[in-house]
PDB file of C-alpha atoms in Angstrom:
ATOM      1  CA  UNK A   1     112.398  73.363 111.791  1.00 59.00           C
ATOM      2  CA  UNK A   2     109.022  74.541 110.077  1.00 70.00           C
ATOM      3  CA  UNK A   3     107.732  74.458 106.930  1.00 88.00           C
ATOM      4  CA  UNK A   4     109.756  76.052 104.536  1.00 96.00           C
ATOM      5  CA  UNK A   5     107.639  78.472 102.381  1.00 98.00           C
ATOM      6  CA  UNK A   6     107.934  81.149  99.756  1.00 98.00           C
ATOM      7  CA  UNK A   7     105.638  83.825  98.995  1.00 98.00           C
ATOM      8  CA  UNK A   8     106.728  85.607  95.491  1.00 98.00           C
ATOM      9  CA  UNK A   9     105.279  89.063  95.266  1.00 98.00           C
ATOM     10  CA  UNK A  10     104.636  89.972  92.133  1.00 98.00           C
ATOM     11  CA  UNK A  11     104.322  93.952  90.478  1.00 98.00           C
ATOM     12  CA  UNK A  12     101.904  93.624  87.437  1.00 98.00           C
ATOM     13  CA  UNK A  13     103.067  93.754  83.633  1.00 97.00           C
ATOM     14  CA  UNK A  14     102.765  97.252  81.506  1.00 96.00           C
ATOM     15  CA  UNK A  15     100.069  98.942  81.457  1.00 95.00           C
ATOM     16  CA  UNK A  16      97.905 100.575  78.318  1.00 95.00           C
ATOM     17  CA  UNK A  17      98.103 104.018  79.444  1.00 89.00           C
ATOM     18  CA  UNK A  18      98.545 106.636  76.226  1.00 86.00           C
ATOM     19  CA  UNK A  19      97.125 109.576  78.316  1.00 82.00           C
ATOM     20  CA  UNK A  20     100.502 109.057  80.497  1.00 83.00           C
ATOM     21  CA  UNK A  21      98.458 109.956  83.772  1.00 83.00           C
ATOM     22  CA  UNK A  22      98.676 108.684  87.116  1.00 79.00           C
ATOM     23  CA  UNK A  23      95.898 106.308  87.221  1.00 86.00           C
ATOM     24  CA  UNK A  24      96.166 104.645  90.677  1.00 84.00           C
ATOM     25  CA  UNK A  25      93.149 102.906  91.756  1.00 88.00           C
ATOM     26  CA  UNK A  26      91.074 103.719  88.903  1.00 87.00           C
ATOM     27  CA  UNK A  27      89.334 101.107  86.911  1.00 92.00           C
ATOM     28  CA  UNK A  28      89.456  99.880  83.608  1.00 92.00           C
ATOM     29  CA  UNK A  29      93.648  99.906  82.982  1.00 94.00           C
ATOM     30  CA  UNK A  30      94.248  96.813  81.195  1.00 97.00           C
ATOM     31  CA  UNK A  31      98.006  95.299  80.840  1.00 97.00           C
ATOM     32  CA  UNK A  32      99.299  96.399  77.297  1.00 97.00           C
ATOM     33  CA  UNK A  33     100.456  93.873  74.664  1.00 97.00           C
ATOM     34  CA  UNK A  34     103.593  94.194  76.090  1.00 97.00           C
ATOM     35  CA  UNK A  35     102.374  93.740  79.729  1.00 97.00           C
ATOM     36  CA  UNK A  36     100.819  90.419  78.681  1.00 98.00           C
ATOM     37  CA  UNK A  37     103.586  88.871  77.389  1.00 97.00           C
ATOM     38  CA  UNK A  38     105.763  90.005  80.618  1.00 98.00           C
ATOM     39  CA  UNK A  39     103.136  88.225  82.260  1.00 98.00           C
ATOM     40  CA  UNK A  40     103.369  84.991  80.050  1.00 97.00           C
ATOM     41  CA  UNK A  41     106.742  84.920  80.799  1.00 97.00           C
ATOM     42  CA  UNK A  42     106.820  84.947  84.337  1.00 98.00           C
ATOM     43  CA  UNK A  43     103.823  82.056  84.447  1.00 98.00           C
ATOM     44  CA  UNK A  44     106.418  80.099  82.155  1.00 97.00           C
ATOM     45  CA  UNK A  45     108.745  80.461  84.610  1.00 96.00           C
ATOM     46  CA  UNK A  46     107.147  79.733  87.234  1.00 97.00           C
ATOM     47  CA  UNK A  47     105.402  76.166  85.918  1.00 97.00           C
ATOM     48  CA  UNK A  48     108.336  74.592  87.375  1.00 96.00           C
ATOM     49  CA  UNK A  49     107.586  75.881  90.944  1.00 97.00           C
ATOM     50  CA  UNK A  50     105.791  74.251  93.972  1.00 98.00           C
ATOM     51  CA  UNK A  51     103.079  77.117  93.339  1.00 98.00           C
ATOM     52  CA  UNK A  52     100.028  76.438  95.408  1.00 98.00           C
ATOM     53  CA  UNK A  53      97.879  79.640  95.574  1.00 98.00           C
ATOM     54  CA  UNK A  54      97.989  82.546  93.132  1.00 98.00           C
ATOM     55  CA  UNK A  55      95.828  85.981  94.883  1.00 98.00           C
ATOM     56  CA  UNK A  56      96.281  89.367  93.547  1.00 98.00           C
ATOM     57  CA  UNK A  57      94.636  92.616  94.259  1.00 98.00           C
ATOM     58  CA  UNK A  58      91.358  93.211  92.628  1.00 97.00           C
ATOM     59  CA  UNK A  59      92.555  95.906  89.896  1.00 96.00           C
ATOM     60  CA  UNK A  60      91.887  94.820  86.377  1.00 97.00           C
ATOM     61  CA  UNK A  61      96.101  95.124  85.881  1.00 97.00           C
ATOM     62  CA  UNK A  62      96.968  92.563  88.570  1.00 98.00           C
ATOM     63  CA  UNK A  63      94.340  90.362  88.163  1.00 98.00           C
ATOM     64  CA  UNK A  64      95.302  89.837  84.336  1.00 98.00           C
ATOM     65  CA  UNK A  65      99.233  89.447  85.132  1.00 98.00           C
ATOM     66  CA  UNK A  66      97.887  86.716  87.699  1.00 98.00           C
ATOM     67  CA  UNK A  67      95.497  84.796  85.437  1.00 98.00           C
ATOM     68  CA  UNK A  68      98.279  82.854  83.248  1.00 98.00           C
ATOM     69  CA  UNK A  69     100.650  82.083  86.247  1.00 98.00           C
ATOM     70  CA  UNK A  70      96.958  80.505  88.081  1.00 98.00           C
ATOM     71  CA  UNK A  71      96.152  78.746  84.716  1.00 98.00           C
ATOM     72  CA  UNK A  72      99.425  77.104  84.378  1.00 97.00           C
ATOM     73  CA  UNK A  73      99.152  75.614  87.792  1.00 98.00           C
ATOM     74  CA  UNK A  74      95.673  74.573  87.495  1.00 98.00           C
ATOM     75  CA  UNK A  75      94.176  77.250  89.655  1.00 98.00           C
ATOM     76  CA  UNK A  76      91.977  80.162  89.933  1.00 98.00           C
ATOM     77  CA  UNK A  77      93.159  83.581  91.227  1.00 98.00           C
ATOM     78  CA  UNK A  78      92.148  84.946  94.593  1.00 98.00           C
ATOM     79  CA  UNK A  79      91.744  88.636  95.576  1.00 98.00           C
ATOM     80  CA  UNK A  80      92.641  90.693  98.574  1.00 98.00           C
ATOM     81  CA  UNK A  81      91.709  94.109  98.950  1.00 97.00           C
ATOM     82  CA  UNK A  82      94.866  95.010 100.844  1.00 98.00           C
ATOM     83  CA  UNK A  83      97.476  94.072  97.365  1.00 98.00           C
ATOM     84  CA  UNK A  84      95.635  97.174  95.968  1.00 96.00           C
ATOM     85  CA  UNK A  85      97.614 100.108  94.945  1.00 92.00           C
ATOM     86  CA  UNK A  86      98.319 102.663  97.428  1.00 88.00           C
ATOM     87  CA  UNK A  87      95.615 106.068  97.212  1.00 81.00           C
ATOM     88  CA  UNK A  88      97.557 109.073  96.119  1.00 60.00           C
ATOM     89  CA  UNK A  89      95.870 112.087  95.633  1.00 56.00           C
ATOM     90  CA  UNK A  90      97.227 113.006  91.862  1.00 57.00           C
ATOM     91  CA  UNK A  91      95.367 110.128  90.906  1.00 52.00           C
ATOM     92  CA  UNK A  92      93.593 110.468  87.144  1.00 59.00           C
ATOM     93  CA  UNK A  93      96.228 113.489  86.693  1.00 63.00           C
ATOM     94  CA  UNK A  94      99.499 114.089  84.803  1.00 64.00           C
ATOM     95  CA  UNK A  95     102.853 114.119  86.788  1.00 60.00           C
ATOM     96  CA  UNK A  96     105.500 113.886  84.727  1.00 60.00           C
ATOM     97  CA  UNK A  97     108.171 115.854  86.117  1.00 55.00           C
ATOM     98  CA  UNK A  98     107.636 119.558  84.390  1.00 53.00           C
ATOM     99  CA  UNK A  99     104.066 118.587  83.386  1.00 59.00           C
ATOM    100  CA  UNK A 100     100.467 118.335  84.875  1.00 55.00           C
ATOM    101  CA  UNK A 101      99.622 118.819  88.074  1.00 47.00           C
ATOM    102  CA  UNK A 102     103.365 119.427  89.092  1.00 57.00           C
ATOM    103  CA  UNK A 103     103.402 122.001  87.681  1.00 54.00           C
ATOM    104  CA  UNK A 104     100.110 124.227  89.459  1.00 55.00           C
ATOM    105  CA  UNK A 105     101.805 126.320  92.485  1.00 52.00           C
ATOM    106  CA  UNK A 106      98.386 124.881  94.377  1.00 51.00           C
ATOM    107  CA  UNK A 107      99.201 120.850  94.821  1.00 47.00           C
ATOM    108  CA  UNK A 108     102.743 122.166  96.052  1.00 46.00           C
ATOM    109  CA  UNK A 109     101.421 121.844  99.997  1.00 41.00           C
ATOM    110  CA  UNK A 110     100.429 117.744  99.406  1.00 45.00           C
ATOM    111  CA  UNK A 111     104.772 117.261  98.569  1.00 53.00           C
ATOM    112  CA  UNK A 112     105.084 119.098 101.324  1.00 46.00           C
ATOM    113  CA  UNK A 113     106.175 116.059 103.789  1.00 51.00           C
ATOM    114  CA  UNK A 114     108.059 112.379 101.926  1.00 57.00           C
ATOM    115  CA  UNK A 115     108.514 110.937 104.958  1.00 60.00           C
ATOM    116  CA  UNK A 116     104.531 110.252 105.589  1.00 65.00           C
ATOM    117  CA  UNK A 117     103.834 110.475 102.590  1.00 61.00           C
ATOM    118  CA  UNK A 118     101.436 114.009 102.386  1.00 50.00           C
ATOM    119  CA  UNK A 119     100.558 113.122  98.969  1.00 54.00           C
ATOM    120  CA  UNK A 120      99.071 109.925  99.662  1.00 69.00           C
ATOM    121  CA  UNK A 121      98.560 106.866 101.655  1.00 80.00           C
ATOM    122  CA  UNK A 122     101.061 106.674 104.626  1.00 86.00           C
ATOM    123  CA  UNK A 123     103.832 104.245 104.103  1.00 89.00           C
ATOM    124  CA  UNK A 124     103.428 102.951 108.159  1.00 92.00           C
ATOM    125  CA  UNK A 125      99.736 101.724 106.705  1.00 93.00           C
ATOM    126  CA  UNK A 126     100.759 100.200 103.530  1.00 94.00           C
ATOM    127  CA  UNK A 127     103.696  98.112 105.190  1.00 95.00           C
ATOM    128  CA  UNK A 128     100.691  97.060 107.701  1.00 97.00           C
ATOM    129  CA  UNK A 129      98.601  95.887 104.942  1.00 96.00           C
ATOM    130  CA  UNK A 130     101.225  94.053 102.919  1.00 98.00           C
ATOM    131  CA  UNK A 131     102.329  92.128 105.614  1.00 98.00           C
ATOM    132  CA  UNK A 132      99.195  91.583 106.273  1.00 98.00           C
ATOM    133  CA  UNK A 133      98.197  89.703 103.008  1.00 98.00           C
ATOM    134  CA  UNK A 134     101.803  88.657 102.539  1.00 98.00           C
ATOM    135  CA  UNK A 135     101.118  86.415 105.594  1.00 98.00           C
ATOM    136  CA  UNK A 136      97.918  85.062 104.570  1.00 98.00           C
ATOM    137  CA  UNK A 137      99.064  83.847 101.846  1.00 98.00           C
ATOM    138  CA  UNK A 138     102.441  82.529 103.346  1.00 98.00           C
ATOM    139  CA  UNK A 139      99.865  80.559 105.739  1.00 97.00           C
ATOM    140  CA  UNK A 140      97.270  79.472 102.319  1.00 98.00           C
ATOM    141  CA  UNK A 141     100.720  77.773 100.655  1.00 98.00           C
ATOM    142  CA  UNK A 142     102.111  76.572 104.023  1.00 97.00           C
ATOM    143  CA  UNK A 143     105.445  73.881 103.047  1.00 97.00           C
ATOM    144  CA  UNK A 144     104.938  75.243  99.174  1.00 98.00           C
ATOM    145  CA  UNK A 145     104.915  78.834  97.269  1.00 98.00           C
ATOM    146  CA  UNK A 146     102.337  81.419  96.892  1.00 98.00           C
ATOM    147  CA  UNK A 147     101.949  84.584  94.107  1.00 98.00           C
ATOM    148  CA  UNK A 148     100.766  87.811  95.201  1.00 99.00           C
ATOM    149  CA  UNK A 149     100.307  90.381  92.343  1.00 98.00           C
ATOM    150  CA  UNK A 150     100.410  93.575  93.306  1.00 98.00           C
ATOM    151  CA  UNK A 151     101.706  97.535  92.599  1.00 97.00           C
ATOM    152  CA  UNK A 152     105.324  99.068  92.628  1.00 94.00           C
ATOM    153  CA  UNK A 153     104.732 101.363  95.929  1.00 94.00           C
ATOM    154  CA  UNK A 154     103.211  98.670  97.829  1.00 96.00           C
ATOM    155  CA  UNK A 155     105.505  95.855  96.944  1.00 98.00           C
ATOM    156  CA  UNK A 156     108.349  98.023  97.015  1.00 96.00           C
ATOM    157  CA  UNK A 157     107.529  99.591 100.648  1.00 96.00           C
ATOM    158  CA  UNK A 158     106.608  95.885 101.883  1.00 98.00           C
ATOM    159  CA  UNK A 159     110.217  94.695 101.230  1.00 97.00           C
ATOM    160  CA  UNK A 160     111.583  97.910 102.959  1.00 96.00           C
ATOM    161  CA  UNK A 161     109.646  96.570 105.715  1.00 97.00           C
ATOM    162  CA  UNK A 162     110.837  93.222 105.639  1.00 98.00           C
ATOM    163  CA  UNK A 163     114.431  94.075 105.186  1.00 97.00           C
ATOM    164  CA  UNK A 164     114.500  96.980 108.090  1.00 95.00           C
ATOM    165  CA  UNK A 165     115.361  99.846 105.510  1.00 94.00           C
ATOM    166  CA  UNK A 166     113.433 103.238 106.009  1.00 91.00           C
ATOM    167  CA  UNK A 167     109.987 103.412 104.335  1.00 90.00           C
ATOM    168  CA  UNK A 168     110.702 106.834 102.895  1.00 85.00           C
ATOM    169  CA  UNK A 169     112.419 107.129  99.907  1.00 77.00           C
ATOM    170  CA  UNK A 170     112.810 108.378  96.306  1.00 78.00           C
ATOM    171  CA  UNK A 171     110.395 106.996  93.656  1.00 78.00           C
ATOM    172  CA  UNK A 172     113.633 106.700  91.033  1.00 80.00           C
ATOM    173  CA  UNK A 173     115.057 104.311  93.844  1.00 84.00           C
ATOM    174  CA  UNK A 174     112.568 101.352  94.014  1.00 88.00           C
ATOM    175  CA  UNK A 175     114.088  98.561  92.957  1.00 90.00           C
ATOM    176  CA  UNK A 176     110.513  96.940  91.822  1.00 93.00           C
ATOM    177  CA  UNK A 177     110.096  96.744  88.047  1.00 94.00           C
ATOM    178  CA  UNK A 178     107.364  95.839  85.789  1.00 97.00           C
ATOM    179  CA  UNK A 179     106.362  92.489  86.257  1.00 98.00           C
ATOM    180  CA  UNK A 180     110.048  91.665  88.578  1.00 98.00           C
ATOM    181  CA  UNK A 181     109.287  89.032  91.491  1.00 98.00           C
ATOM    182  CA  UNK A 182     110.618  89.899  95.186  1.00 98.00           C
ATOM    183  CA  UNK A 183     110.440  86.555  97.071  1.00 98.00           C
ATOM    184  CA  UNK A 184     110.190  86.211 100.978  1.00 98.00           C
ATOM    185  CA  UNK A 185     111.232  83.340 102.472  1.00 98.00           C
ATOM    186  CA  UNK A 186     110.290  81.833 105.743  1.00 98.00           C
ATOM    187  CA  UNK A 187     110.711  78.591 107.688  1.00 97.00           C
ATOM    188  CA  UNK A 188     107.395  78.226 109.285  1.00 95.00           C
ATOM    189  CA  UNK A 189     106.423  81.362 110.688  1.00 94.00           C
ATOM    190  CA  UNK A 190     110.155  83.080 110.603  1.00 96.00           C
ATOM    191  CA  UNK A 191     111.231  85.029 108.308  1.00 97.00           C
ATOM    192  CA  UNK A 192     114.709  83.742 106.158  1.00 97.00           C
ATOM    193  CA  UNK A 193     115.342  86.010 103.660  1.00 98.00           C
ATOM    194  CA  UNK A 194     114.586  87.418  99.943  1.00 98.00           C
ATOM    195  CA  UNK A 195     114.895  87.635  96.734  1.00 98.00           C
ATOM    196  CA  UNK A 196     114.492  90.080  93.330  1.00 98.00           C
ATOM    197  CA  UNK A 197     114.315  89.004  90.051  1.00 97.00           C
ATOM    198  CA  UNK A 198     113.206  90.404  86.721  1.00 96.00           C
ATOM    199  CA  UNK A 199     111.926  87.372  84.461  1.00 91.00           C
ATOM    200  CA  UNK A 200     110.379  89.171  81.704  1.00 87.00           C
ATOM    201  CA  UNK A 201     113.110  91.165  81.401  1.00 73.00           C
ATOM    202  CA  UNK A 202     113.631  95.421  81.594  1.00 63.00           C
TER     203      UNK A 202
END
């Protein structure tokens, strides 16, 4: 028997967005009032766990949800590139259903496949990335538990990985929300099983 490790994956807390648009990888969107205290209460939470390294990816939104669950444990947040949020090419537009850039007869050709996505970064290399830093960490906080903040899509696709369930699916159906914690467990390098849960609430 291995080391028995956890590796908590984290979506980041609400976001101060008034323009409603879809603002991907863009800088400067901060977590809301609301988003901070989501974040507060998952650091209280987790005080009580083995928590051993806290990395997140380097948007301003993740690394602020990280900061208090870190700072509770006595550490400082790490960053890897590969927690980012998936590219998707409405990014800095509206889309809303029945508003923005929905709605121009022009963007219809990027929905034009949902199994690759054609509006965005394949699922296939998002999966390869998440596993990728999911791992890292998993080896950082070998015997103990790790945080990785991240984004819906990417945390979302990464357990649809784990789990053997197609990557393709319906945005409505993620089961990833703001600020909820899906946990992978392993016993040295195998893979045990999961968890979701939603500390800060809906």
């Amino acid at each position: 028997m291995g080391d028995r490790t956890i590796v908590h994956v984290m979506r980041h807390g609400e976001v101060h967005n008034p323009g409603g648009i879809l603002y991907g990888r863009l800088p400067d969107y901060h977590l809301s009032e609301r988003g901070q205290a989501q974040a507060q209460a998952v650091a209280d939470w987790l005080a009580a766990r083995d928590v051993v390294y806290v990395v997140a990816s380097p948007l301003e939104r993740a690394q602020e949800t990280a900061a208090p669950i870190a700072m509770r444990h006595g550490l400082v947040v790490d960053t890897d590139d590969e927690l980012i949020e998936s590219h998707n090419v409405f990014q800095g537009e509206r889309v809303s259903p029945g508003d923005g850039a929905l709605r121009n007869p022009l963007n219809w050709w990027h929905l034009r496949n949902p199994r690759s996505p054609s509006w965005g970064e394949p699922y296939r290399e998002i999966a390869a990335r998440m596993r990728a830093a999911m791992h890292r960490a998993r080896v950082k906080a070998s015997g103990h538990e790790a945080v990785c903040v991240s984004h819906q899509l990417p945390v979302e696709t990464l357990r649809r990985a784990m789990t053997g369930h197609p990557l393709h699916h319906f945005p409505t159906k993620r089961m990833c929300n703001l600020a909820s914690l899906t946990s992978f467990y392993f016993d040295g390098d195998d893979f045990v099983g999961w968890g979701y849960a939603e500390l800060a609430g809906r």
